[in-house]
Coordinates of C-alpha atoms in Angstrom, one line a residue:
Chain A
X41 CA -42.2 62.5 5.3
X42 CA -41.7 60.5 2.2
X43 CA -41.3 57.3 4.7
X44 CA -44.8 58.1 5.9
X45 CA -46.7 58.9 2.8
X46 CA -45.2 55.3 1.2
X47 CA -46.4 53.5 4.5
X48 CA -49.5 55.3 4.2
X49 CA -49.8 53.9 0.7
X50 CA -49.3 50.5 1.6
X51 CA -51.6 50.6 4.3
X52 CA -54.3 51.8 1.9
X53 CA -53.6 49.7 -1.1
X54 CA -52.4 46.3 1.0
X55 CA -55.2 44.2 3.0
X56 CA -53.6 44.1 6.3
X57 CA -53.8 40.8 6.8
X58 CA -52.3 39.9 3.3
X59 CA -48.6 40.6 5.0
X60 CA -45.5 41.6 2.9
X61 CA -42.3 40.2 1.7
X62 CA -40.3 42.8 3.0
X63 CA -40.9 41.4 6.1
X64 CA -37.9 40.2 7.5
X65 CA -37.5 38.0 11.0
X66 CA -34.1 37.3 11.8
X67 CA -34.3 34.3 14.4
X68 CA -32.6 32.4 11.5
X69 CA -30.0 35.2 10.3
X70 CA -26.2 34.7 11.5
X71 CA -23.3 36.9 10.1
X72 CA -20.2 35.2 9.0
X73 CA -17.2 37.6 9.4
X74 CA -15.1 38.2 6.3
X75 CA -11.5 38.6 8.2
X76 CA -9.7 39.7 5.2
X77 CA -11.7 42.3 3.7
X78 CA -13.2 43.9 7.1
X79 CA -17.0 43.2 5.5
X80 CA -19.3 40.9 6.9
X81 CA -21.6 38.4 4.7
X82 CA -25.3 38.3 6.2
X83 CA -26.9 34.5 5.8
X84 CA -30.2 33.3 6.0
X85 CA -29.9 29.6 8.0
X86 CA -33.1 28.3 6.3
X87 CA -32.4 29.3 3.1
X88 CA -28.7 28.5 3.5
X89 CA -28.2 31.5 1.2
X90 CA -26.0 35.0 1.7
X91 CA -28.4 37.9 1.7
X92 CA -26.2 40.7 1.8
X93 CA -22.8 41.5 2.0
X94 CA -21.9 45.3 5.3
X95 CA -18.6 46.3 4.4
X96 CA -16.2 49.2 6.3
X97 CA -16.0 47.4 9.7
X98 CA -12.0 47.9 9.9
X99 CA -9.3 44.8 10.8
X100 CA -11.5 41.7 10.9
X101 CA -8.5 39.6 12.0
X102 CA -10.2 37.6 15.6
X103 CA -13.0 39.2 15.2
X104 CA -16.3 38.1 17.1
X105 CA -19.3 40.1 17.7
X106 CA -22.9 39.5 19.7
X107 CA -26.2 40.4 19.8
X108 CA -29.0 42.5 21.3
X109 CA -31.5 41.0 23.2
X110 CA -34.3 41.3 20.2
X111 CA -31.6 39.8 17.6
X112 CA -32.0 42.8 15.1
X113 CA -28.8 44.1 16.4
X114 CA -25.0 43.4 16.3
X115 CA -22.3 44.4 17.9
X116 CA -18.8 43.4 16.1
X117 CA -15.7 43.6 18.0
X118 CA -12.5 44.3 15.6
X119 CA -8.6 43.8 15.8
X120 CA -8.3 47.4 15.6
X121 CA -10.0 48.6 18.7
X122 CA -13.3 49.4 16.3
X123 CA -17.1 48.9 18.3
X124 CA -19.6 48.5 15.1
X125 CA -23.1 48.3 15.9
X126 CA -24.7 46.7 13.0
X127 CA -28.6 47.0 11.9
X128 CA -29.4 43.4 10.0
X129 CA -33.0 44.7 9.2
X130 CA -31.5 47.9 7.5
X131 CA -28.5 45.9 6.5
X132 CA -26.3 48.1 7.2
X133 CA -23.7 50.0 10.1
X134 CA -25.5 52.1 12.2
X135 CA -22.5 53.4 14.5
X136 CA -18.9 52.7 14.5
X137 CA -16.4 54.0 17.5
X138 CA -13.0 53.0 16.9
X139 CA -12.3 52.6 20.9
X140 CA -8.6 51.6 21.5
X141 CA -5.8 50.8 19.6
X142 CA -6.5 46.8 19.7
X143 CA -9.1 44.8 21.1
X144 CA -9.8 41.2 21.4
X145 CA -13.7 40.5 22.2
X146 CA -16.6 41.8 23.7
X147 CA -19.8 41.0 25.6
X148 CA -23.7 42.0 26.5
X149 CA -24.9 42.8 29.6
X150 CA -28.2 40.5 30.2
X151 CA -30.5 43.4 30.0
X152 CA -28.8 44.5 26.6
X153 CA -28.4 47.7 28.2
X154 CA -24.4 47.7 28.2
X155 CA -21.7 46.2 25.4
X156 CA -18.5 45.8 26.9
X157 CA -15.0 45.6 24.7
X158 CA -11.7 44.0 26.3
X159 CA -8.7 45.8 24.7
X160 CA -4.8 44.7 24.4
X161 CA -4.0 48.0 23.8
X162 CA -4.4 50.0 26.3
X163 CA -5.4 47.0 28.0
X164 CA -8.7 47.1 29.9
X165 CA -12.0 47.3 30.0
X166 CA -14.8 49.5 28.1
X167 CA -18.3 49.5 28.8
X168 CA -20.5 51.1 26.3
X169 CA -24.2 52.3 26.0
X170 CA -25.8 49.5 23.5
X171 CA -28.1 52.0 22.0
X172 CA -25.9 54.6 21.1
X173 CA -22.2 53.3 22.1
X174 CA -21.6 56.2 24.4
X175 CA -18.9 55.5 27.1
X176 CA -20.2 54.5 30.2
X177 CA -17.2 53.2 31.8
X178 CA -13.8 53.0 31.7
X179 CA -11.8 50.5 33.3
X180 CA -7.9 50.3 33.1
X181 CA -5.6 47.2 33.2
X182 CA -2.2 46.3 33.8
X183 CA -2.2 44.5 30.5
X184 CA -4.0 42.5 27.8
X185 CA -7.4 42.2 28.2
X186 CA -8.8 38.5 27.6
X187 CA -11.4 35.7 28.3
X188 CA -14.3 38.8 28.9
X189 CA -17.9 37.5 29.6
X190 CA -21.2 38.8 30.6
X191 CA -22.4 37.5 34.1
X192 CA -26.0 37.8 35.1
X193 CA -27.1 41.6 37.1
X194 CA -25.5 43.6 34.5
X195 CA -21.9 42.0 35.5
X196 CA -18.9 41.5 33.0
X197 CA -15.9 39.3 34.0
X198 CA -12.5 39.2 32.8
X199 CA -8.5 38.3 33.0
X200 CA -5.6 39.7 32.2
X201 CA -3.0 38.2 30.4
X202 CA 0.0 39.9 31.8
X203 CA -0.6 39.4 35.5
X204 CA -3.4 36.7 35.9
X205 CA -5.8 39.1 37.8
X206 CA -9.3 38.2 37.6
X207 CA -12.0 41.1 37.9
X208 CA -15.6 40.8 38.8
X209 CA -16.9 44.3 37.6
X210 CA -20.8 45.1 38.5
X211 CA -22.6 47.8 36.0
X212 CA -25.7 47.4 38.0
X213 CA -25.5 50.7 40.4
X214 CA -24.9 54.7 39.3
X215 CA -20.9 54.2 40.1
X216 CA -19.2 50.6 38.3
X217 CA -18.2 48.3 41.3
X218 CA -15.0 46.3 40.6
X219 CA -13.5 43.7 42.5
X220 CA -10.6 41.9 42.4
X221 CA -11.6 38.3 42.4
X222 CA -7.9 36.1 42.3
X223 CA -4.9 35.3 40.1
X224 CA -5.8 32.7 37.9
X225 CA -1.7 31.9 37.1
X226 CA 0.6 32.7 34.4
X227 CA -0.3 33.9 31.0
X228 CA -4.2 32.8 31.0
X229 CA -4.9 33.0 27.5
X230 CA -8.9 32.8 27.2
X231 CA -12.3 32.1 29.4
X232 CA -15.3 31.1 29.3
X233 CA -18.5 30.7 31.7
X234 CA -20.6 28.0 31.9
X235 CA -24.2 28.3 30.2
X236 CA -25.7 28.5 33.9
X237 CA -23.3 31.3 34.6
X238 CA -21.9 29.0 37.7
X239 CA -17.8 28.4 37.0
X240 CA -16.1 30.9 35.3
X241 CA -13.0 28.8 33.5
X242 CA -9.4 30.5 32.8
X243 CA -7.1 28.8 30.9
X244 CA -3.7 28.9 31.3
X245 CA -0.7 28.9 28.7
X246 CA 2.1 30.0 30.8
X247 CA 1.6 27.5 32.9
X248 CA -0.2 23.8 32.8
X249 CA -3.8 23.8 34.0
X250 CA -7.3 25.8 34.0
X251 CA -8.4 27.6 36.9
X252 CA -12.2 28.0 38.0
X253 CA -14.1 30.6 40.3
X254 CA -17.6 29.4 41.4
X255 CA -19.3 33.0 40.7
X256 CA -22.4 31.6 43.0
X257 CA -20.7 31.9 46.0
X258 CA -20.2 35.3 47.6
X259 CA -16.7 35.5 47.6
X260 CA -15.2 33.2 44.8
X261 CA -11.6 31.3 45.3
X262 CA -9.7 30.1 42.7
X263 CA -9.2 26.4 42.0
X264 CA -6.9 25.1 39.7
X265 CA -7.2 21.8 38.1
X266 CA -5.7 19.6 35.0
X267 CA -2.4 20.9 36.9
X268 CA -0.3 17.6 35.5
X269 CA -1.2 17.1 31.8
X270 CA 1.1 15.9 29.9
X271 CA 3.5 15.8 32.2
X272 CA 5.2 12.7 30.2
X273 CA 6.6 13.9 26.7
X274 CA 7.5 17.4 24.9
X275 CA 4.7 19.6 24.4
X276 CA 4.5 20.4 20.8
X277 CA 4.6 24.3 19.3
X278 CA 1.3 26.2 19.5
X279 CA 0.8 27.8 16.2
X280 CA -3.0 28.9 17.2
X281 CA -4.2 30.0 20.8
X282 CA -7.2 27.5 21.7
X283 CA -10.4 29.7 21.9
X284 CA -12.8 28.3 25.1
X285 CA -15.7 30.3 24.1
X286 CA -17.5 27.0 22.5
X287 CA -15.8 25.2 25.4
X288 CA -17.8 22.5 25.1
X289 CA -19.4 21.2 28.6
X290 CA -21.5 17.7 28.5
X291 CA -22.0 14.4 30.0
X292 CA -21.5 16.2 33.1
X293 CA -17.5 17.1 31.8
X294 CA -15.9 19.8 30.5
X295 CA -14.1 18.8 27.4
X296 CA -11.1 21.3 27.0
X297 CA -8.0 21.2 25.0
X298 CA -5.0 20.5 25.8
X299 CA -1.9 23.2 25.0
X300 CA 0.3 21.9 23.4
X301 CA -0.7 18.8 22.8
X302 CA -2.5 17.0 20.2
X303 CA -5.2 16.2 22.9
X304 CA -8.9 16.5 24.3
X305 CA -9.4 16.7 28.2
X306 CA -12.3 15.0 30.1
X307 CA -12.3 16.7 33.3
X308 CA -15.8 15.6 35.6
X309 CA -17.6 18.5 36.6
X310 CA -18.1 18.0 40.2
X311 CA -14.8 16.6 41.1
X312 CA -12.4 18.7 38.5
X313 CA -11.0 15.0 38.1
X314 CA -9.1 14.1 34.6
X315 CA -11.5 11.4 33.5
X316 CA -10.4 10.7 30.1
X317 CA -8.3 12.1 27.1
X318 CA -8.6 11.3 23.8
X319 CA -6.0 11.8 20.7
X320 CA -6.6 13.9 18.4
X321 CA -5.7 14.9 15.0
X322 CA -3.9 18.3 16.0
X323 CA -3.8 20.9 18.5
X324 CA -7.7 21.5 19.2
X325 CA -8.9 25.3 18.9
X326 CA -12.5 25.0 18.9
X327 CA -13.7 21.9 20.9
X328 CA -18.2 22.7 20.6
X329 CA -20.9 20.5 22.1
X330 CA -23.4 19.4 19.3
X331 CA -26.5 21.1 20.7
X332 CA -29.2 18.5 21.9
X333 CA -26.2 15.1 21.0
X334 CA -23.6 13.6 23.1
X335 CA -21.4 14.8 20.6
X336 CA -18.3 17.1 20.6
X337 CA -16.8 18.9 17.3
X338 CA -13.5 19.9 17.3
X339 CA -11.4 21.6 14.9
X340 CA -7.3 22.2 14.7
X341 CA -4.6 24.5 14.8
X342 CA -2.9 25.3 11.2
X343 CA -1.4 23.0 9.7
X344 CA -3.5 20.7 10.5
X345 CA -6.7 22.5 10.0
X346 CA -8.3 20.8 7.1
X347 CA -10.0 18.2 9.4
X348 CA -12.9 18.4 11.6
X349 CA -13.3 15.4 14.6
X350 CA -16.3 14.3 16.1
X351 CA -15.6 12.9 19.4
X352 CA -18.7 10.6 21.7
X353 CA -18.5 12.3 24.8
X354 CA -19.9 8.9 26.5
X355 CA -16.9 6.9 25.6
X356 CA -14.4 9.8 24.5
X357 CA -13.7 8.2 21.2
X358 CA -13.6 10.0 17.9
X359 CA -16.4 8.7 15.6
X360 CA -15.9 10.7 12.7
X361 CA -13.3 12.4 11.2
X362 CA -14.2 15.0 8.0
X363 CA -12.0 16.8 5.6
X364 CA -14.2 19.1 5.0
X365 CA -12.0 22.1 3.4
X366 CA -8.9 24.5 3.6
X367 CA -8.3 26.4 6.8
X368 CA -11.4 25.2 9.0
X369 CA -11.3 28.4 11.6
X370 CA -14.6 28.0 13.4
X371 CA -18.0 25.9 13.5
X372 CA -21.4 27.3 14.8
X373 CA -24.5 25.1 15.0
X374 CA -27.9 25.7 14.4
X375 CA -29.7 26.2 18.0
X376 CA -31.0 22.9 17.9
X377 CA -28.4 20.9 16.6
X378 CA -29.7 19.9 12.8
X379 CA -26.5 21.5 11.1
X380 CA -23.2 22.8 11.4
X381 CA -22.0 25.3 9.6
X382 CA -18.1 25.8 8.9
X383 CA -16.1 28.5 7.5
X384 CA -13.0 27.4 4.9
X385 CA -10.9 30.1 5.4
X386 CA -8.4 29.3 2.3
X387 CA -11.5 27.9 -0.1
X388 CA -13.3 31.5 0.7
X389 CA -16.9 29.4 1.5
X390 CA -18.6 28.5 4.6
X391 CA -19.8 24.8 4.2
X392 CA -23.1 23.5 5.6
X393 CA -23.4 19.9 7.0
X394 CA -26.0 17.8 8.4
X395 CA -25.1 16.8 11.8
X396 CA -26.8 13.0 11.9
X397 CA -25.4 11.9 8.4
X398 CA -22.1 14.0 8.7
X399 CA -22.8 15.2 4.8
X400 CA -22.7 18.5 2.7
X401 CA -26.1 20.0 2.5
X402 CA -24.7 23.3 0.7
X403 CA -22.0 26.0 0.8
X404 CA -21.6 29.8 0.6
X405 CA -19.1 32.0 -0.8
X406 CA -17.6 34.2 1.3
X407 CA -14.0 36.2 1.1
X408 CA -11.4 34.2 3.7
X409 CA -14.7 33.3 6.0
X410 CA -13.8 33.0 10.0
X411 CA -16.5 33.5 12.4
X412 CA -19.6 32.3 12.3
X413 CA -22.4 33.7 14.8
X414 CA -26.1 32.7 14.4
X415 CA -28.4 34.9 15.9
X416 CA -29.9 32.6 19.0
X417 CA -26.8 33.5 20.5
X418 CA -28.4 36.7 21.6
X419 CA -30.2 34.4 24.2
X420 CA -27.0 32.3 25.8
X421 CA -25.6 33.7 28.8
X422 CA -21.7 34.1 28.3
X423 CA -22.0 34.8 24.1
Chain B
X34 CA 12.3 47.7 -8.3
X35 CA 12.7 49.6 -4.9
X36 CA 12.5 46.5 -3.3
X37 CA 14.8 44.6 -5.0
X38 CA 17.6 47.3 -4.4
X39 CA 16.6 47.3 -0.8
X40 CA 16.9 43.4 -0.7
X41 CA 20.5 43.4 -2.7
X42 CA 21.6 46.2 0.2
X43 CA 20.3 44.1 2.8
X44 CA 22.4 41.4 1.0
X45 CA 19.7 38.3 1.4
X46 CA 21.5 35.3 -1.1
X47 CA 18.9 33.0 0.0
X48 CA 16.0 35.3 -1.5
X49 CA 16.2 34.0 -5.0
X50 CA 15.8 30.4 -4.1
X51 CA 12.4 30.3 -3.5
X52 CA 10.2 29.8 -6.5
X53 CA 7.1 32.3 -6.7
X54 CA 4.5 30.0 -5.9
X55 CA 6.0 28.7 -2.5
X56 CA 6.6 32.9 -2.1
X57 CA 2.7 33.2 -2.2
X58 CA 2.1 30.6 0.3
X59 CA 4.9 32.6 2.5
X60 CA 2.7 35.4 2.4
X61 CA -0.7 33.9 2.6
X62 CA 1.5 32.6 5.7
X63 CA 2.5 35.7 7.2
X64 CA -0.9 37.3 7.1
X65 CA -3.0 34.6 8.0
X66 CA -1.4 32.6 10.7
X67 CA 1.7 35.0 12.2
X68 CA -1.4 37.4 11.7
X69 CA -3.9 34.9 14.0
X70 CA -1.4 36.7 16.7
X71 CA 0.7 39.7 15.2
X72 CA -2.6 40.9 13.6
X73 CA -3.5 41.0 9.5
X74 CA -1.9 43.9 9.4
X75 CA 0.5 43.1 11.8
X76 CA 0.0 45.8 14.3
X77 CA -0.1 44.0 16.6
X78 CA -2.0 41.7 19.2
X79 CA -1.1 39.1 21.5
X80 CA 2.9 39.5 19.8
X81 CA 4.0 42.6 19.0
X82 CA 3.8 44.7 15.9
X83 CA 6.2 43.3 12.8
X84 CA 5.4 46.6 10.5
X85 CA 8.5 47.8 8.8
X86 CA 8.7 50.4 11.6
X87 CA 8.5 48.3 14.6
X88 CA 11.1 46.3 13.1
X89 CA 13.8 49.2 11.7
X90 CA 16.1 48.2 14.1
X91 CA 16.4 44.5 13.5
X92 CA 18.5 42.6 11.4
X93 CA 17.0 40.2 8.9
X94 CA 19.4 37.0 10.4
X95 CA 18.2 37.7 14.0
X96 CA 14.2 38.3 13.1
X97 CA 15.0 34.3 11.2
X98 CA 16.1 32.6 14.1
X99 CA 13.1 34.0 16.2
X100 CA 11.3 32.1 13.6
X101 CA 12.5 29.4 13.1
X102 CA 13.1 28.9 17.0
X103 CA 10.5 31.0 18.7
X104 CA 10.8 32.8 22.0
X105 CA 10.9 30.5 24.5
X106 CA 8.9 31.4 27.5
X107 CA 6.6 33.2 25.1
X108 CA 3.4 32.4 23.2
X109 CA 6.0 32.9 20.0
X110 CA 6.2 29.3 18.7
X111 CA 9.1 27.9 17.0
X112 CA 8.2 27.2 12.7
X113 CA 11.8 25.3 12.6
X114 CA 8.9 22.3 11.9
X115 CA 7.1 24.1 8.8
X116 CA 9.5 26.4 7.2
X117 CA 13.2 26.4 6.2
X118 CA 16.1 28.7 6.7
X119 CA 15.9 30.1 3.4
X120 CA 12.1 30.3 4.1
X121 CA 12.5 32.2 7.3
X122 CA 14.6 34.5 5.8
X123 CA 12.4 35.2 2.7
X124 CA 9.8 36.5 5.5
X125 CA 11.5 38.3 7.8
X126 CA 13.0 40.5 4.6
X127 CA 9.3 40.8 3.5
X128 CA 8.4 42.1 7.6
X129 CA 11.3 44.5 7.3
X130 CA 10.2 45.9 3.3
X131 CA 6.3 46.4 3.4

């Protein structure tokens, strides 16, 4: 009862209305993923300061995490198969399940009711409760698990590497509904839905082109597009999968990168027509729409990943190109657009820049930094 | 020195040609980017495992030439363009040791 008697206190010795500064909101936290060192450093975006430091979360290496519904919650999805739910209030891990042996990403359900983990090995699909990561459901595959997203009515998506199958599973009823949805093509390597949950986009590595299922129609058919890329000239080595979760989509284009190639891709929405492609410093990994901009940040595969393009997606030209640091793995801008933060894997700091004059605003240490995930993402479908 | 005398019995001439501090860029190397897809701690992930038991049975010269050439028809890309023999040979001793 100690909790209650030092509440009690407070209540009696603090005017009510004179508030406290242990008050903490955390629409302007984010966690920045420490990949080295299995910790993760909490940051406070208006402060541009690290808060805290949660350590014990297991192999960091691709790890990516998301949150609950009322952003006080995360979920962090490590390399070695471990599900950490993560309390930033408290500051601290609430509940760990180490879940398979190796797992690649994860997703909400929209009612925050269900996390769901895609796994390489075994490969498939785990669905867990979000409040206290019981098992709910578990779905088998024929192979590596990838490109898993949440679809609106408590839905989940996801490919698999191996085989190109594409499953539509529904959490909605008692019993999990799964449905074969297609074969994307060979070796799809990531995916990523569009903000209005409409196209679900596979990419493809075995193979040349991306592959899209309209999940508003009743029974979705995959179309491939951006089958003839390059088609002229050797593709170069891919040292770095491109990631398509920040697949950037404006202008009414996708921009996407090209495998291979030391390219962007303009492909129009409607028609799934090539409409431009731009050359680029490296082999794109990230390709991100500026929030609220006609503006698209990319970053490149190593060795080429001190630089950062900025590419107009009006006329497809790069406008600016920053050297912002060693080992640039991953940029996350603030909701509105006002900064972008980058980790420097190989300086250990995450760098802060101002989005309209391109300049430093501030940096934070942090051990081999990769991810960066701002809370707000707790409200974007697909995240 | 266990590793030395494992190095001498593997019988690896090109070891001692690279200079420390291009050694700890080979590392930083191997756990960073090989690890982007073998894993940090290479257990795995979309390639296979390169721990020192995954990779008992291969010989040093073989695990080099995957290196430097990749597998083709694989995700496995070929590092001819970033690192030398000598280079490739320095890491796949240091997969095989620890």
């Amino acid at each position: 009862m100690k909790s209650f008697t030092l509440l009690a206190a407070l209540l009696l010795s603090t005017p009510l209305w004179a508030g406290s500064d242990d008050l903490t909101a955390t629409g302007d936290l984010g966690l920045v993923v420490e990949r080295g060192t299995g910790s993760l450093v909490l940051i406070d975006r208006s402060d541009r300061a690290a808060v805290a430091r949660i350590e014990g979360l297991g192999d960091l290496s691709h790890a990516s995490l998301t949150y609950s519904p009322d952003e006080r919650f995360a979920y962090v999805f490590g390399r070695d198969g471990g599900l950490t739910k993560v309390d930033l209030l408290e500051r601290k891990i609430v509940a760990r399940t180490v879940q398979a042996g190796n797992s690649i990403g994860g997703a909400i359900s929209d009612d925050g009711r269900l996390v769901a983990v895609s796994n390489y090995e075994p490969g498939g699909v785990k669905v867990f409760d979000a409040g206290t990561l019981d098992l709910v459901a578990d779905i088998p595959a024929a192979g590596k698990t990838i490109g898993l997203v949440d679809v609106p009515g408590r839905r989940f998506a996801w490919t698999i590497w191996d085989t190109g199958e594409v499953f539509l599973g529904d959490f909605s009823g008692a019993e999990p509904k799964v449905t074969l949805l297609g074969n994307a093509g060979k070796n799809p390597f990531d995916a990523v839905l569009t903000d209005d949950a409409h196209t679900y986009l596979i990419g493809l590595f075995g193979e040349k082109g991306v592959t899209a299922f309209d999940l508003w129609d009743a029974a979705p058919q995959p179309v491939k597009f951006l089958t003839e890329y390059g088609k002229t000239g050797e593709d170069m080595p891919v040292y770095k999968m491109p990631h398509l979760q920040g697949w950037a989509f404006t202008e009414g284009q996708y921009a996407l990168p090209a495998v291979g190639r030391h390219e962007l891709l303009w492909v129009d929405r409607d028609s799934q027509e090539t409409v431009a492609t731009t050359q680029m410093h490296g082999q794109p990994v990230f390709v991100i729409a500026q929030p609220a901009s006609p503006f698209v940040w990319v970053n490149f595969a190593t060795p080429l990943n001190d630089t950062v393009q900025v590419v107009d997606s009006r006329s497809h030209e790069v406008v600016a190109t920053l050297t912002p640091g060693k080992a640039i793995l991953h940029m996350e801008f603030a909701p509105r657009g006002a900064e972008v933060w980058l980790s420097a894997r190989d300086d250990n700091k995450v760098l802060i820049y101002d989005t309209h004059t391109r300049e430093k605003l501030g940096e934070i240490a942090a051990e081999a930094p990769s991810g960066i995930f701002f809370t707000a993402r707790a409200h974007q479908t697909g995240l | 020195m266990r590793s030395l005398a494992a190095l001498l019995l593997l019988g690896v001439p090109a070891f001692a040609e690279i200079p420390p501090e291009r050694a700890a860029e080979l590392q930083h190397i191997v756990q960073q980017d090989c690890g982007s897809c073998h894993g940090l701690t290479r257990k795995g992930g979309l390639g296979r495992p390169l721990t020192p038991e995954a990779l008992a049975e291969a010989e040093v010269e073989g695990l080099a030439a995957i290196i430097l050439d990749g597998v083709p028809g694989t995700a496995m890309p070929p590092w001819r363009p970033l690192l030398t023999e000598a280079e490739a040979l320095w890491i796949a001793t240091h997969l095989k040791l620890e």
